[in-house]
Amino acid sequence: MKILGIETSCDETAASVVEVSADKTSVSLLSSVTATSLHLHAKTGGIIPEVAARSQMKEIIPVICAALQQAQVLQGSDSPAIDALAITYGPGLIGSLLVGVETAKTLSFVWEKPLIPVNHLFGHIYANWLGQNSAEQHKELPKFPAIGLIISGGHTDIIYMKNHEHVEWLGGTRDDAAGEAFDKIGRLLDIPYPAGPTIERLAQQGDPKAYQFPRPLMYDKALDFSFSGLKTAVLRAVEKLENRNGQIIADIARGTQDAIAEVIVYKTLQAAEQYDVSSIVVGGGVAANKTITERLRQEAQKKMPEVTVFVPERVLCTDNAAMIATAAAFQHTQKSWREVTANPELYFD
Ligand code: KG4
Ligand code: ZN
């Protein structure tokens, strides 16, 4: 089965075709095309929804065409050789979501193909089910039960996955998301948006003992996070600086990343232990941070060697359409285009 995925929930315009084997043990990537308006937002320190949506209006058709062409599923004036369309219907920015959702509904109607609405947050998790047959990935698919960790610019959530059908939300951030913390702290350090990758790079040169920032809620029983106090602590540290040289910025970057990593790793392992799972599946832009995911792998290996940690390759951590098409293959709630509407506030049921 071939699925065309479309993703426009934030600043990206993405389309991808994946092929799912009949027994669903392998999902291969036939194409993945992503256009981003990130360069238009770098100066403003965050995404401007209107700017993102306008850019997506221009990109959506060329991006879909490129994905279909690369996957070699175009058939002249006939509908492309795909079995279904998958679309992110939330959560996200309303203008951005509408560009993708309305395009997908139109294509579903014109091509007479079913439409599968996908929750973007599940998309991040399902990036771990993609390309399992390729050499650089794990040979096996993640095994259930699993703990899912979503760490992105907009979300930080821990979910329990008994199987593909039964998913339970266990906890999340009470204020800023992990990626948002990186980005807001980046702004204090004059690092352009998105700051996560730059903080990761700078932290490599930082002294781990120079700054000890707070680890909020770390020993709290709830599987919740809070990152706004960390941002305030960094602000206080920055205000005290008499001069800002490269080493000090690297030290603060290190202190920030260590604090975020420690809380994320601790809470995820707490959930894995509590729910006695076989796998931990990580997704979202912050999962592109190798320091955090390596630490999670090492600690898991030490404390619960029977648990396997899955992290998608870097390009599949940040927003993309391949993860949406993959999630659709497993969740598979085909709808008529009439029943699908954008839902910016979508979360977990
Ligand atoms: O998942 P994503 O592409 O978009 C959302 O759905 O939010 O995540 C974007 C977030 C940004 O906050 C960015 O700073 C963060 O992911 N990010 C990172 C890294 N790469 C991206 N954070 C820390 N380290 C990284 N290497
Ligand atoms: Zn995302």
Tab-separated table of C-alpha atoms and ligand atoms in Angstrom:
chain	number	residue	atom	x	y	z
A	1	MET	CA	0.000	0.000	0.000
A	2	LYS	CA	1.327	3.432	-0.967
A	3	ILE	CA	0.353	6.482	1.080
A	4	LEU	CA	0.907	10.147	0.230
A	5	GLY	CA	1.458	12.127	3.457
A	6	ILE	CA	1.045	15.889	3.715
A	7	GLU	CA	2.233	18.014	6.660
A	8	THR	CA	1.762	21.775	7.118
A	9	SER	CA	1.162	22.264	10.851
A	10	CYS	CA	3.928	24.783	11.557
A	11	ASP	CA	6.465	26.424	9.232
A	12	GLU	CA	7.132	23.412	6.989
A	13	THR	CA	5.330	22.410	3.801
A	14	ALA	CA	6.040	18.708	3.375
A	15	ALA	CA	4.864	15.795	1.251
A	16	SER	CA	6.076	12.213	1.143
A	17	VAL	CA	5.144	8.848	-0.311
A	18	VAL	CA	5.758	5.711	1.758
A	19	GLU	CA	5.120	2.077	0.883
A	20	VAL	CA	3.834	-0.241	3.583
A	21	SER	CA	4.217	-4.009	3.220
A	22	ALA	CA	1.010	-6.058	3.463
A	23	ASP	CA	2.012	-7.495	6.872
A	24	LYS	CA	3.033	-3.982	8.023
A	25	THR	CA	6.464	-5.113	9.112
A	26	SER	CA	8.215	-2.602	6.894
A	27	VAL	CA	7.565	0.920	5.725
A	28	SER	CA	9.864	2.220	3.004
A	29	LEU	CA	10.371	5.801	2.065
A	30	LEU	CA	9.759	6.438	-1.644
A	31	SER	CA	10.087	10.218	-1.424
A	32	SER	CA	10.174	13.017	1.140
A	33	VAL	CA	10.133	16.677	0.165
A	34	THR	CA	10.170	19.537	2.666
A	35	ALA	CA	10.112	23.270	2.016
A	36	THR	CA	10.591	25.498	5.022
A	37	SER	CA	9.962	29.174	5.671
A	38	LEU	CA	12.415	29.067	8.592
A	39	HIS	CA	14.773	31.617	7.015
A	40	LEU	CA	11.876	34.115	7.042
A	41	HIS	CA	11.512	33.684	10.823
A	42	ALA	CA	15.155	33.603	11.962
A	43	LYS	CA	15.311	37.355	12.615
A	44	THR	CA	12.074	37.538	14.605
A	45	GLY	CA	12.988	34.862	17.167
A	46	GLY	CA	9.872	32.790	16.464
A	47	ILE	CA	7.399	31.798	13.772
A	48	ILE	CA	4.987	34.445	12.488
A	49	PRO	CA	1.839	32.457	11.571
A	50	GLU	CA	0.747	34.722	8.705
A	51	VAL	CA	4.217	34.603	7.108
A	52	ALA	CA	4.291	30.800	7.446
A	53	ALA	CA	0.814	30.301	5.909
A	54	ARG	CA	1.492	32.629	2.974
A	55	SER	CA	4.652	30.738	2.142
A	56	GLN	CA	2.791	27.393	2.452
A	57	MET	CA	0.138	28.567	-0.039
A	58	LYS	CA	2.918	28.980	-2.603
A	59	GLU	CA	4.752	25.775	-1.772
A	60	ILE	CA	2.009	23.205	-1.303
A	61	ILE	CA	1.321	22.154	-4.908
A	62	PRO	CA	4.979	22.134	-6.086
A	63	VAL	CA	5.986	20.141	-2.984
A	64	ILE	CA	3.246	17.526	-3.516
A	65	CYS	CA	4.130	17.265	-7.227
A	66	ALA	CA	7.810	16.784	-6.401
A	67	ALA	CA	7.014	14.033	-3.860
A	68	LEU	CA	4.779	12.172	-6.347
A	69	GLN	CA	7.341	12.535	-9.105
A	70	GLN	CA	10.251	11.293	-6.970
A	71	ALA	CA	8.190	8.313	-5.860
A	72	GLN	CA	7.376	7.584	-9.534
A	73	VAL	CA	3.660	7.293	-8.900
A	74	LEU	CA	2.469	9.894	-11.433
A	75	GLN	CA	0.405	8.378	-14.249
A	76	GLY	CA	-0.079	11.153	-16.813
A	77	SER	CA	-3.523	12.700	-16.487
A	78	ASP	CA	-4.819	9.791	-14.341
A	79	SER	CA	-4.802	9.875	-10.530
A	80	PRO	CA	-1.403	8.951	-9.106
A	81	ALA	CA	-0.752	5.320	-8.134
A	82	ILE	CA	-1.344	5.754	-4.405
A	83	ASP	CA	-3.883	4.017	-2.166
A	84	ALA	CA	-4.640	6.785	0.314
A	85	LEU	CA	-3.737	10.303	1.443
A	86	ALA	CA	-2.687	11.142	5.001
A	87	ILE	CA	-2.958	14.652	6.379
A	88	THR	CA	-1.928	16.354	9.626
A	89	TYR	CA	-5.159	17.868	10.945
A	90	GLY	CA	-3.740	19.204	14.241
A	91	PRO	CA	-2.342	20.427	16.509
A	92	GLY	CA	-0.723	23.453	14.904
A	93	LEU	CA	-1.236	26.915	13.505
A	94	ILE	CA	-4.710	27.297	11.996
A	95	GLY	CA	-3.645	29.105	8.812
A	96	SER	CA	-0.914	26.560	8.165
A	97	LEU	CA	-3.117	23.542	8.920
A	98	LEU	CA	-5.846	24.839	6.605
A	99	VAL	CA	-3.475	25.015	3.639
A	100	GLY	CA	-2.650	21.308	3.985
A	101	VAL	CA	-6.070	20.044	5.085
A	102	GLU	CA	-8.044	21.817	2.357
A	103	THR	CA	-5.543	20.736	-0.315
A	104	ALA	CA	-5.675	17.114	0.893
A	105	LYS	CA	-9.499	17.138	0.952
A	106	THR	CA	-9.603	18.502	-2.595
A	107	LEU	CA	-7.144	15.870	-3.855
A	108	SER	CA	-9.033	13.108	-2.042
A	109	PHE	CA	-12.260	14.193	-3.755
A	110	VAL	CA	-10.736	14.633	-7.223
A	111	TRP	CA	-8.643	11.442	-7.138
A	112	GLU	CA	-11.328	9.422	-5.306
A	113	LYS	CA	-8.827	8.193	-2.721
A	114	PRO	CA	-9.518	7.799	1.013
A	115	LEU	CA	-8.183	10.390	3.422
A	116	ILE	CA	-6.572	9.501	6.771
A	117	PRO	CA	-6.410	12.367	9.293
A	118	VAL	CA	-3.303	12.149	11.501
A	119	ASN	CA	-2.491	13.767	14.848
A	120	HIS	CA	0.892	15.476	14.360
A	121	LEU	CA	2.059	14.248	17.781
A	122	PHE	CA	1.532	10.606	16.789
A	123	GLY	CA	3.364	11.410	13.575
A	124	HIS	CA	6.521	12.232	15.559
A	125	ILE	CA	6.284	8.907	17.391
A	126	TYR	CA	5.652	6.889	14.209
A	127	ALA	CA	8.841	8.184	12.596
A	128	ASN	CA	10.265	5.208	14.539
A	129	TRP	CA	8.319	2.726	12.413
A	130	LEU	CA	9.777	4.065	9.182
A	131	GLY	CA	12.650	2.545	7.239
A	132	GLN	CA	13.210	-0.322	9.651
A	133	ASN	CA	14.406	-2.450	6.765
A	134	SER	CA	17.227	-0.047	5.847
A	135	ALA	CA	20.729	-0.850	7.031
A	136	GLU	CA	21.357	2.168	9.254
A	137	GLN	CA	18.214	1.669	11.330
A	138	HIS	CA	17.336	-0.931	13.935
A	139	LYS	CA	16.490	-4.239	12.319
A	140	GLU	CA	13.310	-4.637	14.336
A	141	LEU	CA	10.222	-2.538	14.802
A	142	PRO	CA	9.598	-1.136	18.278
A	143	LYS	CA	7.888	-3.714	20.502
A	144	PHE	CA	4.842	-3.009	22.643
A	145	PRO	CA	4.177	-2.011	25.319
A	146	ALA	CA	6.124	1.181	24.753
A	147	ILE	CA	6.649	4.591	26.268
A	148	GLY	CA	6.461	7.396	23.717
A	149	LEU	CA	8.359	10.612	24.384
A	150	ILE	CA	7.455	13.625	22.261
A	151	ILE	CA	9.927	16.482	22.591
A	152	SER	CA	9.285	19.236	20.069
A	153	GLY	CA	8.994	22.992	19.780
A	154	GLY	CA	5.365	22.954	20.837
A	155	HIS	CA	5.072	19.808	22.981
A	156	THR	CA	6.707	17.707	25.656
A	157	ASP	CA	4.611	14.644	26.384
A	158	ILE	CA	4.979	11.123	27.717
A	159	ILE	CA	2.502	8.528	26.455
A	160	TYR	CA	1.941	4.839	27.159
A	161	MET	CA	1.325	2.704	24.078
A	162	LYS	CA	-0.145	-0.691	24.900
A	163	ASN	CA	-0.424	-1.272	21.136
A	164	HIS	CA	-1.320	0.785	18.054
A	165	GLU	CA	-4.930	1.184	19.200
A	166	HIS	CA	-4.571	1.776	22.933
A	167	VAL	CA	-2.635	4.876	23.840
A	168	GLU	CA	-2.767	6.764	27.124
A	169	TRP	CA	-1.336	10.192	27.884
A	170	LEU	CA	0.739	10.064	31.073
A	171	GLY	CA	2.027	13.582	31.458
A	172	GLY	CA	3.420	16.640	29.776
A	173	THR	CA	4.783	20.086	30.302
A	174	ARG	CA	2.915	22.467	32.561
A	175	ASP	CA	4.391	25.493	30.789
A	176	ASP	CA	7.067	25.669	28.066
A	177	ALA	CA	7.899	22.730	25.810
A	178	ALA	CA	11.507	21.479	25.703
A	179	GLY	CA	12.151	22.979	22.256
A	180	GLU	CA	10.491	26.209	23.315
A	181	ALA	CA	12.880	26.359	26.305
A	182	PHE	CA	15.866	25.959	23.963
A	183	ASP	CA	14.472	28.667	21.664
A	184	LYS	CA	13.608	31.163	24.434
A	185	ILE	CA	16.974	30.673	26.145
A	186	GLY	CA	18.572	31.074	22.709
A	187	ARG	CA	16.952	34.481	22.440
A	188	LEU	CA	18.556	35.505	25.768
A	189	LEU	CA	21.924	34.469	24.319
A	190	ASP	CA	21.330	36.213	20.934
A	191	ILE	CA	21.138	32.888	19.102
A	192	PRO	CA	18.805	32.961	16.059
A	193	TYR	CA	15.642	30.830	15.960
A	194	PRO	CA	15.509	27.813	16.168
A	195	ALA	CA	18.222	27.818	18.837
A	196	GLY	CA	18.241	24.093	19.723
A	197	PRO	CA	20.866	22.941	17.204
A	198	THR	CA	23.187	25.906	17.996
A	199	ILE	CA	22.909	25.361	21.762
A	200	GLU	CA	23.787	21.688	21.213
A	201	ARG	CA	26.881	22.684	19.216
A	202	LEU	CA	28.002	25.393	21.681
A	203	ALA	CA	27.455	23.096	24.667
A	204	GLN	CA	30.219	20.799	23.403
A	205	GLN	CA	32.759	23.492	24.356
A	206	GLY	CA	30.994	24.381	27.629
A	207	ASP	CA	32.204	23.576	31.151
A	208	PRO	CA	29.617	21.302	32.827
A	209	LYS	CA	30.510	22.706	36.266
A	210	ALA	CA	30.191	26.400	35.398
A	211	TYR	CA	26.383	26.646	35.669
A	212	GLN	CA	23.989	24.446	37.644
A	213	PHE	CA	20.495	25.394	36.556
A	214	PRO	CA	17.342	24.044	38.288
A	215	ARG	CA	15.737	20.693	37.330
A	216	PRO	CA	12.068	21.538	38.013
A	217	LEU	CA	9.661	18.711	38.974
A	218	MET	CA	12.413	16.145	38.526
A	219	TYR	CA	11.636	14.199	41.686
A	220	ASP	CA	7.901	14.872	41.556
A	221	LYS	CA	5.815	11.689	41.224
A	222	ALA	CA	3.771	13.047	38.310
A	223	LEU	CA	5.205	12.479	34.854
A	224	ASP	CA	5.033	16.215	34.183
A	225	PHE	CA	7.624	18.754	33.133
A	226	SER	CA	8.162	22.461	33.715
A	227	PHE	CA	10.788	24.443	31.846
A	228	SER	CA	9.824	28.071	32.452
A	229	GLY	CA	11.847	28.241	35.708
A	230	LEU	CA	14.939	27.181	33.791
A	231	LYS	CA	14.453	30.081	31.398
A	232	THR	CA	14.169	32.498	34.356
A	233	ALA	CA	17.323	31.051	35.942
A	234	VAL	CA	19.245	31.577	32.696
A	235	LEU	CA	17.879	35.125	32.453
A	236	ARG	CA	19.204	35.846	35.982
A	237	ALA	CA	22.602	34.425	35.032
A	238	VAL	CA	22.720	36.514	31.841
A	239	GLU	CA	21.744	39.685	33.742
A	240	LYS	CA	24.665	39.165	36.126
A	241	LEU	CA	27.233	38.946	33.320
A	242	GLU	CA	29.649	41.810	33.016
A	243	ASN	CA	30.901	40.677	29.657
A	244	ARG	CA	29.662	37.974	27.307
A	245	ASN	CA	32.514	36.080	25.766
A	246	GLY	CA	32.192	32.912	23.697
A	247	GLN	CA	33.261	30.670	26.589
A	248	ILE	CA	30.593	32.032	28.940
A	249	ILE	CA	27.895	31.531	26.296
A	250	ALA	CA	29.138	27.967	25.742
A	251	ASP	CA	29.062	27.359	29.530
A	252	ILE	CA	25.457	28.609	29.746
A	253	ALA	CA	24.527	26.476	26.717
A	254	ARG	CA	26.041	23.457	28.465
A	255	GLY	CA	24.212	24.214	31.731
A	256	THR	CA	20.931	24.595	29.833
A	257	GLN	CA	21.277	21.413	27.817
A	258	ASP	CA	22.384	19.381	30.861
A	259	ALA	CA	19.350	20.550	32.851
A	260	ILE	CA	16.894	19.739	30.037
A	261	ALA	CA	18.562	16.397	29.277
A	262	GLU	CA	18.645	15.277	32.909
A	263	VAL	CA	14.952	15.951	33.507
A	264	ILE	CA	13.865	14.361	30.219
A	265	VAL	CA	15.950	11.231	30.769
A	266	TYR	CA	14.907	10.845	34.404
A	267	LYS	CA	11.175	11.217	33.699
A	268	THR	CA	11.214	8.930	30.670
A	269	LEU	CA	12.972	6.151	32.555
A	270	GLN	CA	10.598	6.648	35.483
A	271	ALA	CA	7.677	6.061	33.079
A	272	ALA	CA	9.386	3.072	31.431
A	273	GLU	CA	9.965	1.453	34.821
A	274	GLN	CA	6.497	2.211	36.128
A	275	TYR	CA	4.797	0.738	33.039
A	276	ASP	CA	7.284	-2.090	32.539
A	277	VAL	CA	7.701	-1.516	28.816
A	278	SER	CA	9.783	-3.159	26.101
A	279	SER	CA	10.587	-0.008	24.107
A	280	ILE	CA	11.015	3.724	24.423
A	281	VAL	CA	10.145	5.588	21.209
A	282	VAL	CA	11.300	9.187	20.951
A	283	GLY	CA	10.226	11.831	18.442
A	284	GLY	CA	10.093	15.566	17.753
A	285	GLY	CA	12.644	18.233	16.871
A	286	VAL	CA	14.516	17.987	20.195
A	287	ALA	CA	15.096	14.266	19.513
A	288	ALA	CA	17.570	15.519	16.892
A	289	ASN	CA	19.762	16.407	19.899
A	290	LYS	CA	22.286	13.556	20.034
A	291	THR	CA	23.537	14.525	23.490
A	292	ILE	CA	20.067	14.065	24.963
A	293	THR	CA	19.205	10.853	23.123
A	294	GLU	CA	22.628	9.268	23.741
A	295	ARG	CA	22.250	10.004	27.430
A	296	LEU	CA	18.805	8.410	27.372
A	297	ARG	CA	20.231	5.339	25.617
A	298	GLN	CA	23.129	4.986	28.031
A	299	GLU	CA	21.025	5.411	31.177
A	300	ALA	CA	18.389	2.997	29.847
A	301	GLN	CA	21.088	0.473	29.018
A	302	LYS	CA	22.459	0.784	32.561
A	303	LYS	CA	19.165	0.694	34.465
A	304	MET	CA	16.910	-1.447	32.257
A	305	PRO	CA	18.928	-3.273	29.605
A	306	GLU	CA	15.837	-5.142	28.391
A	307	VAL	CA	14.312	-1.873	27.097
A	308	THR	CA	15.258	-0.722	23.585
A	309	VAL	CA	15.406	3.015	22.870
A	310	PHE	CA	14.345	4.082	19.363
A	311	VAL	CA	15.204	7.483	17.928
A	312	PRO	CA	14.468	8.436	14.299
A	313	GLU	CA	17.305	9.651	12.124
A	314	ARG	CA	17.821	13.413	12.404
A	315	VAL	CA	15.788	14.498	9.339
A	316	LEU	CA	12.842	12.470	10.591
A	317	CYS	CA	12.916	14.081	14.057
A	318	THR	CA	11.938	17.553	12.858
A	319	ASP	CA	8.641	18.072	11.034
A	320	ASN	CA	8.263	15.993	7.868
A	321	ALA	CA	5.487	14.260	5.948
A	322	ALA	CA	6.970	10.740	5.933
A	323	MET	CA	6.124	10.362	9.628
A	324	ILE	CA	2.518	11.399	8.903
A	325	ALA	CA	2.144	8.829	6.113
A	326	THR	CA	3.682	6.172	8.388
A	327	ALA	CA	1.361	6.972	11.310
A	328	ALA	CA	-1.585	6.694	8.899
A	329	ALA	CA	-0.502	3.172	7.936
A	330	PHE	CA	-0.814	1.988	11.543
A	331	GLN	CA	-3.675	4.078	12.867
A	332	HIS	CA	-5.672	3.824	9.707
A	333	THR	CA	-8.917	5.662	10.322
A	334	GLN	CA	-9.932	6.297	6.724
A	335	LYS	CA	-12.471	9.068	6.377
A	336	SER	CA	-14.437	10.715	3.653
A	337	TRP	CA	-13.012	14.154	2.870
A	338	ARG	CA	-16.298	15.599	4.184
A	339	GLU	CA	-15.488	14.436	7.722
A	340	VAL	CA	-12.015	15.966	7.998
A	341	THR	CA	-11.449	19.425	9.467
A	342	ALA	CA	-8.369	21.167	10.797
A	343	ASN	CA	-8.175	21.168	14.599
A	344	PRO	CA	-5.440	23.472	15.903
A	345	GLU	CA	-6.090	22.424	19.516
A	346	LEU	CA	-5.996	18.675	18.920
A	347	TYR	CA	-4.171	16.816	21.694
A	348	PHE	CA	-4.470	13.263	23.030
A	349	ASP	CA	-7.947	11.784	23.572
B	1	KG4	O1	9.226	18.941	15.894
B	1	KG4	P1	9.663	20.263	15.408
B	1	KG4	O2	10.360	20.343	14.068
B	1	KG4	O3	8.458	21.255	15.345
B	1	KG4	C1	7.377	21.193	16.239
B	1	KG4	O4	6.471	20.357	16.022
B	1	KG4	O5	7.454	21.957	17.227
B	1	KG4	O6	10.605	20.861	16.553
B	1	KG4	C2	11.256	22.089	16.459
B	1	KG4	C3	12.025	22.318	17.748
B	1	KG4	C4	12.611	23.720	17.891
B	1	KG4	O7	12.251	24.214	19.155
B	1	KG4	C5	14.127	23.481	17.819
B	1	KG4	O8	14.891	24.405	18.577
B	1	KG4	C6	14.238	22.076	18.372
B	1	KG4	O9	13.125	21.388	17.841
B	1	KG4	N1	15.495	21.394	17.940
B	1	KG4	C7	16.474	21.070	18.798
B	1	KG4	C8	17.513	20.501	18.004
B	1	KG4	N2	17.095	20.489	16.696
B	1	KG4	C9	15.839	21.047	16.687
B	1	KG4	N3	16.580	21.214	20.120
B	1	KG4	C10	17.725	20.792	20.694
B	1	KG4	N4	18.771	20.251	20.008
B	1	KG4	C11	18.709	20.090	18.673
B	1	KG4	N5	19.733	19.556	18.014
B	2	ZN	ZN	6.455	18.699	15.154
